[in-house]
Coordinates of C-alpha atoms in Angstrom, one line a residue:
Chain A
X1 CA 14.5 81.2 214.7
X2 CA 12.8 81.1 218.2
X3 CA 9.7 82.7 218.5
X4 CA 8.8 85.2 221.5
X5 CA 5.3 84.5 222.6
X6 CA 2.6 86.3 220.7
X7 CA 1.9 89.6 222.3
X8 CA -1.7 90.0 223.1
X9 CA -2.2 93.5 220.9
X10 CA -1.6 91.2 217.9
X11 CA -3.4 88.2 219.0
X12 CA -6.7 89.4 217.1
X13 CA -4.7 89.4 213.9
X14 CA -3.1 86.2 214.6
X15 CA -6.6 84.6 215.2
X16 CA -7.8 86.0 211.5
X17 CA -4.8 84.1 210.1
X18 CA -5.4 81.2 212.1
X19 CA -8.6 80.0 210.0
X20 CA -7.3 76.3 209.7
X21 CA -8.8 75.7 206.4
X22 CA -6.3 78.0 204.8
X23 CA -2.6 76.7 204.3
X24 CA -1.5 80.1 205.4
X25 CA -2.6 79.0 208.7
X26 CA -0.2 77.1 210.8
X27 CA -2.9 74.9 212.0
X28 CA -3.7 73.9 208.6
X29 CA -0.4 71.6 208.6
X30 CA -1.1 68.4 210.8
X31 CA 1.8 66.0 210.4
X32 CA 3.6 65.7 213.3
X33 CA 6.6 64.5 211.4
X34 CA 7.3 68.1 210.1
X35 CA 10.4 69.4 212.2
X36 CA 13.9 71.0 212.0
X37 CA 15.3 67.8 212.7
X38 CA 13.9 65.9 210.0
X39 CA 14.2 68.9 207.5
X40 CA 17.8 69.2 208.6
X41 CA 18.7 65.7 208.0
X42 CA 17.1 65.6 204.3
X43 CA 18.9 68.7 203.7
X44 CA 22.4 67.9 204.5
X45 CA 21.9 64.5 202.4
X46 CA 20.8 66.7 199.6
X47 CA 23.8 69.3 200.4
X48 CA 26.3 66.4 199.9
X49 CA 24.4 64.6 197.0
X50 CA 23.9 67.8 195.0
X51 CA 27.4 69.1 195.4
X52 CA 28.5 65.7 193.9
X53 CA 25.8 66.1 191.0
X54 CA 27.1 69.6 190.1
X55 CA 30.6 68.7 189.9
X56 CA 30.2 65.3 187.8
X57 CA 27.8 67.7 185.8
X58 CA 30.4 70.3 184.9
X59 CA 32.9 67.6 184.5
X60 CA 30.7 66.1 182.0
X61 CA 30.3 69.4 180.3
X62 CA 34.3 69.8 180.3
X63 CA 34.4 66.3 178.7
X64 CA 32.8 67.4 175.6
X65 CA 35.7 69.8 174.8
X66 CA 33.3 72.5 174.0
X67 CA 35.9 75.3 173.7
X68 CA 37.8 73.0 170.8
X69 CA 35.2 73.4 168.0
X70 CA 31.6 75.0 167.6
X71 CA 30.4 71.4 166.8
X72 CA 31.4 70.0 170.1
X73 CA 29.6 73.3 171.9
X74 CA 25.8 73.2 172.6
X75 CA 26.1 76.4 174.4
X76 CA 28.3 78.9 172.4
X77 CA 27.2 81.9 174.7
X78 CA 28.5 80.2 178.0
X79 CA 30.7 82.9 178.6
X80 CA 32.4 83.0 182.1
X81 CA 30.5 79.9 182.7
X82 CA 33.1 78.0 181.0
X83 CA 36.1 79.5 183.2
X84 CA 37.0 76.0 184.5
X85 CA 37.4 74.2 181.0
X86 CA 40.4 71.9 180.4
X87 CA 41.4 69.4 177.9
X88 CA 39.5 66.4 178.8
X89 CA 42.2 63.5 179.6
X90 CA 42.0 60.2 177.9
X91 CA 43.2 58.1 181.1
X92 CA 41.8 56.4 183.0
X93 CA 39.7 55.0 180.0
X94 CA 36.8 54.5 182.3
X95 CA 36.8 58.2 183.9
X96 CA 33.5 59.3 181.9
X97 CA 32.0 56.1 182.5
X98 CA 32.3 56.7 186.2
X99 CA 31.3 60.3 186.2
X100 CA 28.5 60.1 184.2
X101 CA 27.0 56.9 186.0
X102 CA 27.7 58.8 189.5
X103 CA 25.7 61.8 188.0
X104 CA 22.6 59.8 186.6
X105 CA 22.3 57.0 189.1
X106 CA 22.9 59.6 192.2
X107 CA 20.4 62.0 190.7
X108 CA 17.8 59.3 190.4
X109 CA 18.7 57.9 193.9
X110 CA 18.4 61.6 195.4
X111 CA 14.6 62.0 194.0
X112 CA 13.1 60.6 197.1
X113 CA 15.2 62.8 199.3
X114 CA 14.2 65.8 197.2
X115 CA 10.6 65.1 197.5
X116 CA 10.8 64.5 201.0
X117 CA 12.8 67.8 201.6
X118 CA 10.2 69.8 199.7
X119 CA 7.5 68.1 201.5
X120 CA 8.8 68.8 204.8
X121 CA 9.1 72.5 204.1
X122 CA 5.9 73.2 202.4
X123 CA 4.3 75.3 204.8
X124 CA 6.8 77.8 204.5
X125 CA 5.7 78.6 201.1
X126 CA 2.4 79.7 202.5
X127 CA 3.8 81.7 205.7
X128 CA 2.3 85.3 206.3
X129 CA 3.3 87.8 206.4
X130 CA 5.1 87.6 202.9
X131 CA 8.2 89.2 204.3
X132 CA 9.4 90.1 208.0
X133 CA 12.3 91.9 206.4
X134 CA 13.9 93.2 202.9
X135 CA 16.6 90.3 203.7
X136 CA 13.6 87.7 204.3
X137 CA 11.8 88.9 201.0
X138 CA 15.1 88.4 198.9
X139 CA 15.4 84.9 200.6
X140 CA 12.0 83.9 199.5
X141 CA 12.6 85.0 196.0
X142 CA 15.9 83.0 196.0
X143 CA 13.8 80.1 197.4
X144 CA 11.5 80.2 193.9
X145 CA 14.9 79.7 192.0
X146 CA 16.1 77.0 194.7
X147 CA 12.9 75.1 194.2
X148 CA 12.1 75.8 190.8
X149 CA 15.7 75.1 189.6
X150 CA 15.9 71.9 191.5
X151 CA 12.8 70.6 190.0
X152 CA 13.8 71.7 186.7
X153 CA 17.1 70.1 187.0
X154 CA 15.9 66.7 187.9
X155 CA 12.9 66.8 185.7
X156 CA 14.7 67.5 182.5
X157 CA 17.6 65.1 183.6
X158 CA 15.0 62.3 184.0
X159 CA 13.1 63.2 180.7
X160 CA 16.2 63.1 178.9
X161 CA 17.4 59.6 179.6
X162 CA 14.1 58.4 178.7
X163 CA 14.4 60.2 175.3
X164 CA 11.5 62.3 176.1
X165 CA 12.5 65.4 174.5
X166 CA 9.3 67.5 175.5
X167 CA 11.0 70.3 177.2
X168 CA 11.3 73.4 175.6
X169 CA 14.5 73.6 173.8
X170 CA 17.9 71.5 173.6
X171 CA 18.8 69.7 176.5
X172 CA 22.3 70.7 176.9
X173 CA 21.6 74.5 177.2
X174 CA 18.7 73.8 179.6
X175 CA 20.5 71.6 181.5
X176 CA 23.7 73.7 181.8
X177 CA 22.4 77.0 182.2
X178 CA 19.5 75.9 184.5
X179 CA 22.2 74.0 186.8
X180 CA 23.8 77.3 187.2
X181 CA 20.6 79.1 187.9
X182 CA 19.9 76.4 190.5
X183 CA 23.4 76.2 191.9
X184 CA 23.4 80.0 192.9
X185 CA 20.3 79.9 194.9
X186 CA 21.5 76.3 196.0
X187 CA 24.7 77.8 197.5
X188 CA 23.2 81.0 199.1
X189 CA 20.5 78.5 200.7
X190 CA 23.4 76.4 201.9
X191 CA 25.1 79.4 203.4
X192 CA 22.0 80.5 205.3
X193 CA 20.7 77.2 206.6
X194 CA 23.7 75.1 207.0
X195 CA 24.9 76.2 210.5
X196 CA 21.1 75.6 211.9
X197 CA 20.9 72.3 210.1
X198 CA 24.2 71.0 211.9
X199 CA 22.9 72.5 215.2
X200 CA 19.5 70.4 214.6
X201 CA 21.1 67.3 213.6
X202 CA 23.6 67.1 216.7
X203 CA 20.7 67.7 218.6
X204 CA 22.3 70.7 220.7
X205 CA 19.0 72.6 220.9
X206 CA 15.6 71.1 220.3
X207 CA 14.1 74.1 218.3
X208 CA 10.5 74.2 217.9
X209 CA 10.5 76.4 214.6
X210 CA 7.8 77.3 212.4
X211 CA 8.0 73.7 210.8
X212 CA 6.5 72.0 213.7
X213 CA 2.7 71.4 213.3
X214 CA 1.3 73.5 216.6
X215 CA -1.6 71.3 216.6
X216 CA -0.6 67.8 215.3
X217 CA -2.7 64.9 214.4
X218 CA -1.6 61.5 216.0
X219 CA 1.4 60.0 214.6
X220 CA 1.0 57.0 212.2
X221 CA 4.7 56.8 211.9
X222 CA 7.7 57.9 213.8
X223 CA 10.5 60.4 212.1
X224 CA 12.9 57.5 211.9
X225 CA 10.4 55.4 210.1
X226 CA 9.6 58.1 207.5
X227 CA 13.3 58.5 207.1
X228 CA 13.7 55.0 206.6
X229 CA 10.6 55.2 203.7
X230 CA 12.7 57.8 202.0
X231 CA 16.0 55.9 202.6
X232 CA 14.0 52.7 201.2
X233 CA 12.8 54.5 198.1
X234 CA 16.4 55.9 197.4
X235 CA 17.5 52.1 197.7
X236 CA 14.9 51.0 195.4
X237 CA 15.8 53.3 192.7
X238 CA 19.7 52.9 193.2
X239 CA 18.9 49.0 193.0
X240 CA 16.9 49.1 189.9
X241 CA 19.0 51.8 188.1
X242 CA 22.7 51.2 189.1
X243 CA 23.0 48.2 186.7
X244 CA 22.4 50.2 183.5
X245 CA 26.2 50.7 183.9
X246 CA 27.1 47.3 183.5
X247 CA 26.6 44.3 181.5
X248 CA 24.8 40.9 181.8
X249 CA 23.1 39.8 184.7
X250 CA 23.9 43.3 186.4
X251 CA 22.0 45.1 183.5
X252 CA 19.0 42.8 184.1
X253 CA 18.5 44.3 187.7
X254 CA 18.2 47.7 186.1
X255 CA 14.7 46.9 185.4
X256 CA 13.0 50.4 184.8
X257 CA 16.2 52.2 183.8
X258 CA 16.5 53.3 180.2
X259 CA 19.2 50.6 178.4
X260 CA 18.5 48.5 181.5
X261 CA 16.9 45.0 181.3
X262 CA 18.1 42.9 178.2
X263 CA 20.8 43.8 175.5
X264 CA 19.5 44.9 172.0
X265 CA 20.8 41.9 170.3
X266 CA 23.2 38.8 170.9
X267 CA 26.9 38.1 169.7
X268 CA 29.6 40.3 169.3
X269 CA 27.5 43.2 168.4
X270 CA 24.7 42.9 170.7
X271 CA 25.8 45.6 173.3
X272 CA 23.7 48.8 173.8
X273 CA 23.0 51.1 171.0
X274 CA 22.6 55.1 171.5
X275 CA 21.6 55.7 167.8
X276 CA 20.7 53.2 165.3
X277 CA 21.5 53.2 161.7
X278 CA 17.7 53.8 160.7
X279 CA 17.7 56.7 163.1
X280 CA 20.8 58.2 161.5
X281 CA 19.1 57.3 158.0
X282 CA 22.1 55.3 157.0
X283 CA 21.6 54.2 153.4
X284 CA 23.1 50.7 152.9
X285 CA 24.1 51.5 149.3
X286 CA 26.5 54.2 150.6
X287 CA 28.3 52.0 153.0
X288 CA 28.9 49.3 150.7
X289 CA 32.3 48.3 149.8
X290 CA 32.6 50.0 146.2
X291 CA 30.6 52.9 147.4
X292 CA 32.2 54.0 150.9
X293 CA 35.7 55.9 151.1
X294 CA 37.1 57.5 153.8
X295 CA 38.2 60.8 153.1
X296 CA 41.5 61.8 155.0
X297 CA 42.6 65.4 154.7
X298 CA 45.6 67.0 156.3
X299 CA 48.8 68.9 155.5
X300 CA 50.0 66.9 152.7
X301 CA 46.4 66.8 150.9
X302 CA 43.8 64.3 150.8
X303 CA 43.5 60.5 150.4
X304 CA 40.5 58.4 149.7
X305 CA 40.7 55.0 151.4
X306 CA 38.2 52.0 151.1
X307 CA 37.8 49.7 154.1
X308 CA 39.9 47.3 152.2
X309 CA 42.7 49.8 152.3
X310 CA 42.1 50.5 156.1
X311 CA 42.0 46.8 156.9
X312 CA 45.7 46.7 155.2
X313 CA 46.9 49.1 157.5
X314 CA 48.6 48.1 160.9
X315 CA 45.6 47.3 162.9
X316 CA 45.3 47.3 166.6
X317 CA 43.1 46.3 169.4
X318 CA 41.9 48.6 172.2
X319 CA 39.5 47.2 175.3
X320 CA 37.2 50.5 175.7
X321 CA 33.8 51.1 177.1
X322 CA 30.8 53.1 175.6
X323 CA 29.5 55.6 177.9
X324 CA 26.7 57.7 177.4
X325 CA 25.8 61.1 178.8
X326 CA 22.6 59.5 179.7
X327 CA 24.3 57.6 182.3
X328 CA 24.3 54.2 180.8
X329 CA 27.4 52.3 179.7
X330 CA 28.8 49.0 178.5
X331 CA 31.8 47.3 179.9
X332 CA 35.0 46.9 177.6
X333 CA 34.3 46.1 174.3
X334 CA 37.3 44.5 172.2
X335 CA 37.6 47.1 169.2
X336 CA 40.0 46.7 166.1
X337 CA 41.1 49.1 163.9
X338 CA 43.6 51.6 162.6
X339 CA 45.2 54.1 165.0
X340 CA 44.1 57.7 164.6
X341 CA 47.7 58.9 165.0
X342 CA 48.7 56.7 162.1
X343 CA 45.8 58.1 159.8
X344 CA 47.1 61.6 161.1
X345 CA 50.6 60.5 160.0
X346 CA 49.3 59.5 156.8
X347 CA 48.3 62.9 155.6
X348 CA 51.4 64.6 157.0
X349 CA 51.0 65.1 160.9
X350 CA 53.7 63.3 162.7
X351 CA 53.0 65.0 165.9
X352 CA 49.2 64.6 167.2
X353 CA 47.0 66.9 166.1
X354 CA 43.2 67.8 166.3
X355 CA 40.8 66.1 164.1
X356 CA 37.4 67.1 162.7
X357 CA 35.4 64.2 162.2
X358 CA 32.0 64.0 160.0
X359 CA 29.6 61.2 159.8
X360 CA 27.3 59.8 157.1
X361 CA 24.4 60.7 159.6
X362 CA 21.8 62.9 158.1
X363 CA 20.7 64.8 160.9
X364 CA 20.9 65.4 164.6
X365 CA 23.5 66.7 166.8
X366 CA 27.0 65.8 166.9
X367 CA 26.9 64.2 163.6
X368 CA 30.3 66.1 163.2
X369 CA 32.5 66.1 166.2
X370 CA 35.9 67.2 167.1
X371 CA 38.6 65.6 168.8
X372 CA 41.8 67.1 170.7
X373 CA 45.2 66.5 169.8
X374 CA 45.8 64.5 173.2
X375 CA 42.6 62.3 172.2
X376 CA 44.2 61.7 168.7
X377 CA 47.5 61.0 169.8
X378 CA 46.6 58.3 172.5
X379 CA 47.7 54.9 171.2
X380 CA 44.1 53.2 172.2
X381 CA 42.1 55.9 169.9
X382 CA 40.9 53.9 166.7
X383 CA 39.0 54.3 163.7
X384 CA 37.6 50.8 164.5
X385 CA 36.6 48.5 161.7
X386 CA 35.7 45.3 164.2
X387 CA 34.6 44.7 167.5
X388 CA 34.8 41.7 169.6
X389 CA 36.1 39.8 166.6
X390 CA 33.7 40.7 164.0
X391 CA 32.8 43.5 161.6
X392 CA 30.8 46.3 163.0
X393 CA 27.4 46.1 162.4
X394 CA 25.3 48.7 160.9
X395 CA 24.0 50.0 164.4
X396 CA 27.4 50.1 165.7
X397 CA 28.9 52.3 162.9
X398 CA 29.9 50.0 160.0
X399 CA 31.9 50.6 157.8
X400 CA 34.2 52.5 160.5
X401 CA 33.8 54.3 163.7
X402 CA 35.8 56.3 166.0
X403 CA 36.5 55.2 169.6
X404 CA 38.7 57.0 172.0
X405 CA 39.4 56.4 175.7
X406 CA 37.3 58.2 178.3
X407 CA 35.3 60.2 175.8
X408 CA 31.5 60.7 176.0
X409 CA 29.6 58.3 173.5
X410 CA 28.4 61.0 171.1
X411 CA 32.2 61.9 170.2
X412 CA 32.8 58.1 169.2
X413 CA 31.4 59.0 166.2
X414 CA 30.0 56.3 164.1
X415 CA 29.5 56.0 160.2
X416 CA 32.8 58.0 159.5
X417 CA 33.1 59.5 156.2
X418 CA 35.7 62.1 156.5
X419 CA 38.6 62.8 159.2
X420 CA 40.2 66.5 158.8
X421 CA 43.3 66.5 160.6
X422 CA 45.0 70.0 161.7
X423 CA 44.6 72.6 164.6
X424 CA 41.3 73.5 165.3
X425 CA 42.0 76.5 167.5
Chain B
X1 CA 20.7 101.5 210.4
X2 CA 21.1 104.8 211.9
X3 CA 20.1 106.8 208.5
X4 CA 17.9 109.8 209.1
X5 CA 14.5 109.2 207.9
X6 CA 12.8 112.1 206.3
X7 CA 9.9 113.5 208.0
X8 CA 6.5 111.9 207.6
X9 CA 5.0 109.5 210.0
X10 CA 3.7 107.0 207.2
X11 CA 7.1 106.4 205.9
X12 CA 8.7 106.0 209.3
X13 CA 6.1 103.7 210.3
X14 CA 6.6 101.6 207.1
X15 CA 10.4 101.5 207.8
X16 CA 9.4 100.1 211.3
X17 CA 7.2 97.4 209.7
X18 CA 9.6 96.3 207.1
X19 CA 13.2 96.0 208.7
X20 CA 16.1 95.6 206.2
X21 CA 17.3 92.5 208.1
X22 CA 20.8 91.1 208.2
X23 CA 23.2 93.2 205.7
X24 CA 25.2 90.0 205.1
X25 CA 22.2 88.1 204.1
X26 CA 21.4 90.7 201.6
X27 CA 25.1 90.8 200.2
X28 CA 25.0 86.9 199.9
X29 CA 21.7 87.0 198.1
X30 CA 22.5 89.9 195.8
X31 CA 25.8 88.0 194.6
X32 CA 23.4 84.7 194.1
X33 CA 20.9 86.5 192.0
X34 CA 23.8 88.2 189.9
X35 CA 25.1 84.3 189.2
X36 CA 21.7 83.3 188.5
X37 CA 20.7 86.2 186.4
X38 CA 24.1 85.6 184.4
X39 CA 22.7 82.1 183.7
X40 CA 19.3 83.1 183.4
X41 CA 19.9 85.4 180.5
X42 CA 21.5 82.3 178.6
X43 CA 18.8 80.2 179.9
X44 CA 16.1 82.0 178.4
X45 CA 17.8 83.0 175.2
X46 CA 15.7 80.5 173.1
X47 CA 12.0 79.9 173.9
X48 CA 12.0 82.2 177.2
X49 CA 8.4 81.9 177.6
X50 CA 8.5 78.1 177.6
X51 CA 11.6 77.9 179.6
X52 CA 9.9 80.1 182.2
X53 CA 6.8 78.2 182.2
X54 CA 8.8 75.2 183.0
X55 CA 10.7 76.6 185.6
X56 CA 7.8 78.2 187.8
X57 CA 5.5 75.4 186.5
X58 CA 7.5 72.9 188.1
X59 CA 7.4 74.4 191.6
X60 CA 3.7 75.2 190.9
X61 CA 2.9 72.0 189.8
X62 CA 4.8 70.3 192.4
X63 CA 3.6 72.4 195.4
X64 CA 0.2 72.9 194.3
X65 CA -0.8 69.8 192.3
X66 CA 1.6 66.9 193.3
X67 CA 2.0 67.5 197.0
X68 CA -1.6 67.9 197.9
X69 CA -2.7 64.9 195.6
X70 CA -0.4 62.4 197.6
X71 CA -1.1 64.0 200.9
X72 CA -4.7 63.8 200.2
X73 CA -4.5 60.0 199.0
X74 CA -2.2 59.3 202.1
X75 CA -4.8 60.7 204.3
X76 CA -7.6 58.8 202.6
X77 CA -5.4 55.6 203.3
X78 CA -5.1 56.6 206.7
X79 CA -9.1 57.3 207.2
X80 CA -9.7 53.9 205.5
X81 CA -7.7 52.1 207.6
X82 CA -9.3 53.4 210.4
X83 CA -12.6 52.7 209.3
X84 CA -11.8 49.3 209.0
X85 CA -10.2 49.3 212.7
X86 CA -6.9 48.2 211.0
X87 CA -4.7 51.4 211.8
X88 CA -1.6 49.3 212.7
X89 CA -1.5 47.7 209.2
X90 CA -1.6 51.1 207.3
X91 CA 2.2 51.0 207.0
X92 CA 1.8 47.9 205.1
X93 CA -0.2 49.2 202.6
X94 CA 1.4 52.7 202.7
X95 CA 5.1 51.7 202.0
X96 CA 4.5 49.5 199.1
X97 CA 2.1 51.8 197.4
X98 CA 4.5 54.9 198.0
X99 CA 7.3 53.0 196.4
X100 CA 5.4 52.0 193.3
X101 CA 4.0 55.5 192.6
X102 CA 7.4 56.6 193.1
X103 CA 8.7 54.2 190.3
X104 CA 5.8 55.3 188.2
X105 CA 6.4 59.1 188.7
X106 CA 10.0 58.7 187.4
X107 CA 9.8 56.2 184.7
X108 CA 6.3 57.0 183.1
X109 CA 7.5 57.8 179.8
X110 CA 9.1 54.4 179.5
X111 CA 6.1 52.7 181.6
X112 CA 3.3 54.4 179.6
X113 CA 5.4 53.5 176.3
X114 CA 5.0 57.2 175.5
X115 CA 8.6 57.2 174.0
X116 CA 8.1 53.9 172.3
X117 CA 8.9 55.1 168.8
X118 CA 12.0 57.4 169.7
X119 CA 13.3 54.6 172.0
X120 CA 12.7 51.9 169.4
X121 CA 14.7 54.2 166.8
X122 CA 17.4 55.4 169.2
X123 CA 18.2 52.5 171.1
X124 CA 17.1 49.9 168.8
X125 CA 14.8 48.3 171.8
X126 CA 11.0 48.5 172.5
X127 CA 9.6 50.1 175.7
X128 CA 7.2 46.9 176.1
X129 CA 8.6 45.2 178.8
X130 CA 8.6 48.4 181.2
X131 CA 4.8 48.4 182.0
X132 CA 5.2 44.6 182.9
X133 CA 8.1 45.1 184.7
X134 CA 6.7 47.9 186.6
X135 CA 3.6 45.8 187.7
X136 CA 5.8 42.9 188.6
X137 CA 7.9 45.5 190.7
X138 CA 4.5 46.6 192.3
X139 CA 3.5 42.9 192.9
X140 CA 6.8 42.2 194.6
X141 CA 6.3 45.1 196.8
X142 CA 3.2 44.5 198.0
X143 CA 4.0 40.8 198.3
X144 CA 7.0 41.6 200.2
X145 CA 5.2 43.7 202.7
X146 CA 2.4 41.0 203.0
X147 CA 5.1 38.4 203.7
X148 CA 6.6 40.6 206.5
X149 CA 2.8 41.2 208.0
X150 CA 2.1 37.6 208.2
X151 CA 5.5 37.0 210.0
X152 CA 5.0 39.5 212.5
X153 CA 1.5 38.2 213.1
X154 CA 2.8 34.8 213.7
X155 CA 5.6 35.9 215.7
X156 CA 3.0 38.1 217.8
X157 CA 0.5 35.2 218.0
X158 CA 3.2 32.9 219.3
X159 CA 4.5 35.2 222.1
X160 CA 0.6 36.3 223.1
X161 CA -0.3 34.9 226.6
X162 CA -3.1 32.4 226.1
X163 CA -5.2 34.4 228.3
X164 CA -5.5 37.0 225.8
X165 CA -7.8 34.5 223.7

């Protein structure tokens, strides 16, 4: 990194580059804040934070059980990128809630750090000559993947949780494949820069590298002050987002986050809704007592049960949360209904098996969903008829909905019309 | 790099000018590109042009538009404070303004109400409160900043020797 003094022979060439009106000139960049220590501190925070984002992202992907059935799989051509997939467990019940809360809240919290890091290294974007060596040229191409990929991931994530689907395609493949492109560049960057970053932060060597402004303006804030602003921004975002994973007063503190602030309603069915009955175009006529029948199919044939028939079966209670891929979640709701494994037994599956769930929902992803045998077999997995002591209301899936511990919200199918038990693989 | 260079001084000069660099670094980056390429083929399987535009556009928009814009705004603020002879009070405007704009940058779809229809349909809630809450947050940030400034000024006035008047 340390540069030898510029030999006199290249000084003339250097002068022509040093037109300070151009960003290619080091003199163009005047902030006295830029420097290796500042960049290294931010880089190390991002190294830890983005690693957690990547791992929680991969776990969230596994939580959908994409290898179980095509309906769960938004990325059928994943190939080797699904190498680590495993049967998503049902314990602890708050597993997905925690995973996704960390993924989204941490992602939001890291935005100021990301912006500050990019600000601190922006002079390097304009450095001339474009490449000092083949290795350096490749590194700069890799940086495009790093910066473009990082921003792509953060932007698609932030837009998706606000339901602003303006990006070019479905969120799942964009965010998932984009994450791998980004991560490939991220690992290379970390390997190349980590030793220097650690050296810089420990202060073993005061390097005056290319990030330092050669002719800085007078400082308006110290480096520690600037880091304080970045940290303050992160703290503000954390404080106004983390409440979306809790209820009541805590949710009120998530003043700008989606599903923050107030609950959509009051009473037993007043908790957060992912998709309303209006969105799913559920016609009240088809959920009426004389119209709606649950179609159960299994080894011994098909049964058609009314809601009253279901209510006469043994009913059980489970206290389980709703946790959305978008990061928000509710605390435990008190669900009551028929165990999925009891329904499986009604159609001849005494040992837990997979189930294919179909909803009355007309359009949208995940109106059909598959659950694995371990999810069907869990005693807390229900086809719920009641929540918090009352009938489900239409927005929460009346006449009946699936609720499975630790599963992503969209796999807890609402307005269930048909359950087909049997091996899906 | 002891490879025999074919005769021709131009080629030799070029090789001198563009050295290969660390082979380990090249190997590492080649591995990184292989993985990125494997994922990129899948990322671009749908609307490849749109995705490419978003990918590259995100970097360009940030580096060439957003960053220069906020840098210019900050420089204008510094100059403004200097012009009115209140350079030491810069911080008390800069911090709340930066935090407020950060909130707007992230939550713009909700604050502007651009997603009101889909949010109402999906979550069963309106986005009406978001603009008001952002304005309230902004007001709180500036009020907090003003309170800190007032406190510091009072403390400074108390500790100032009488001769300074």
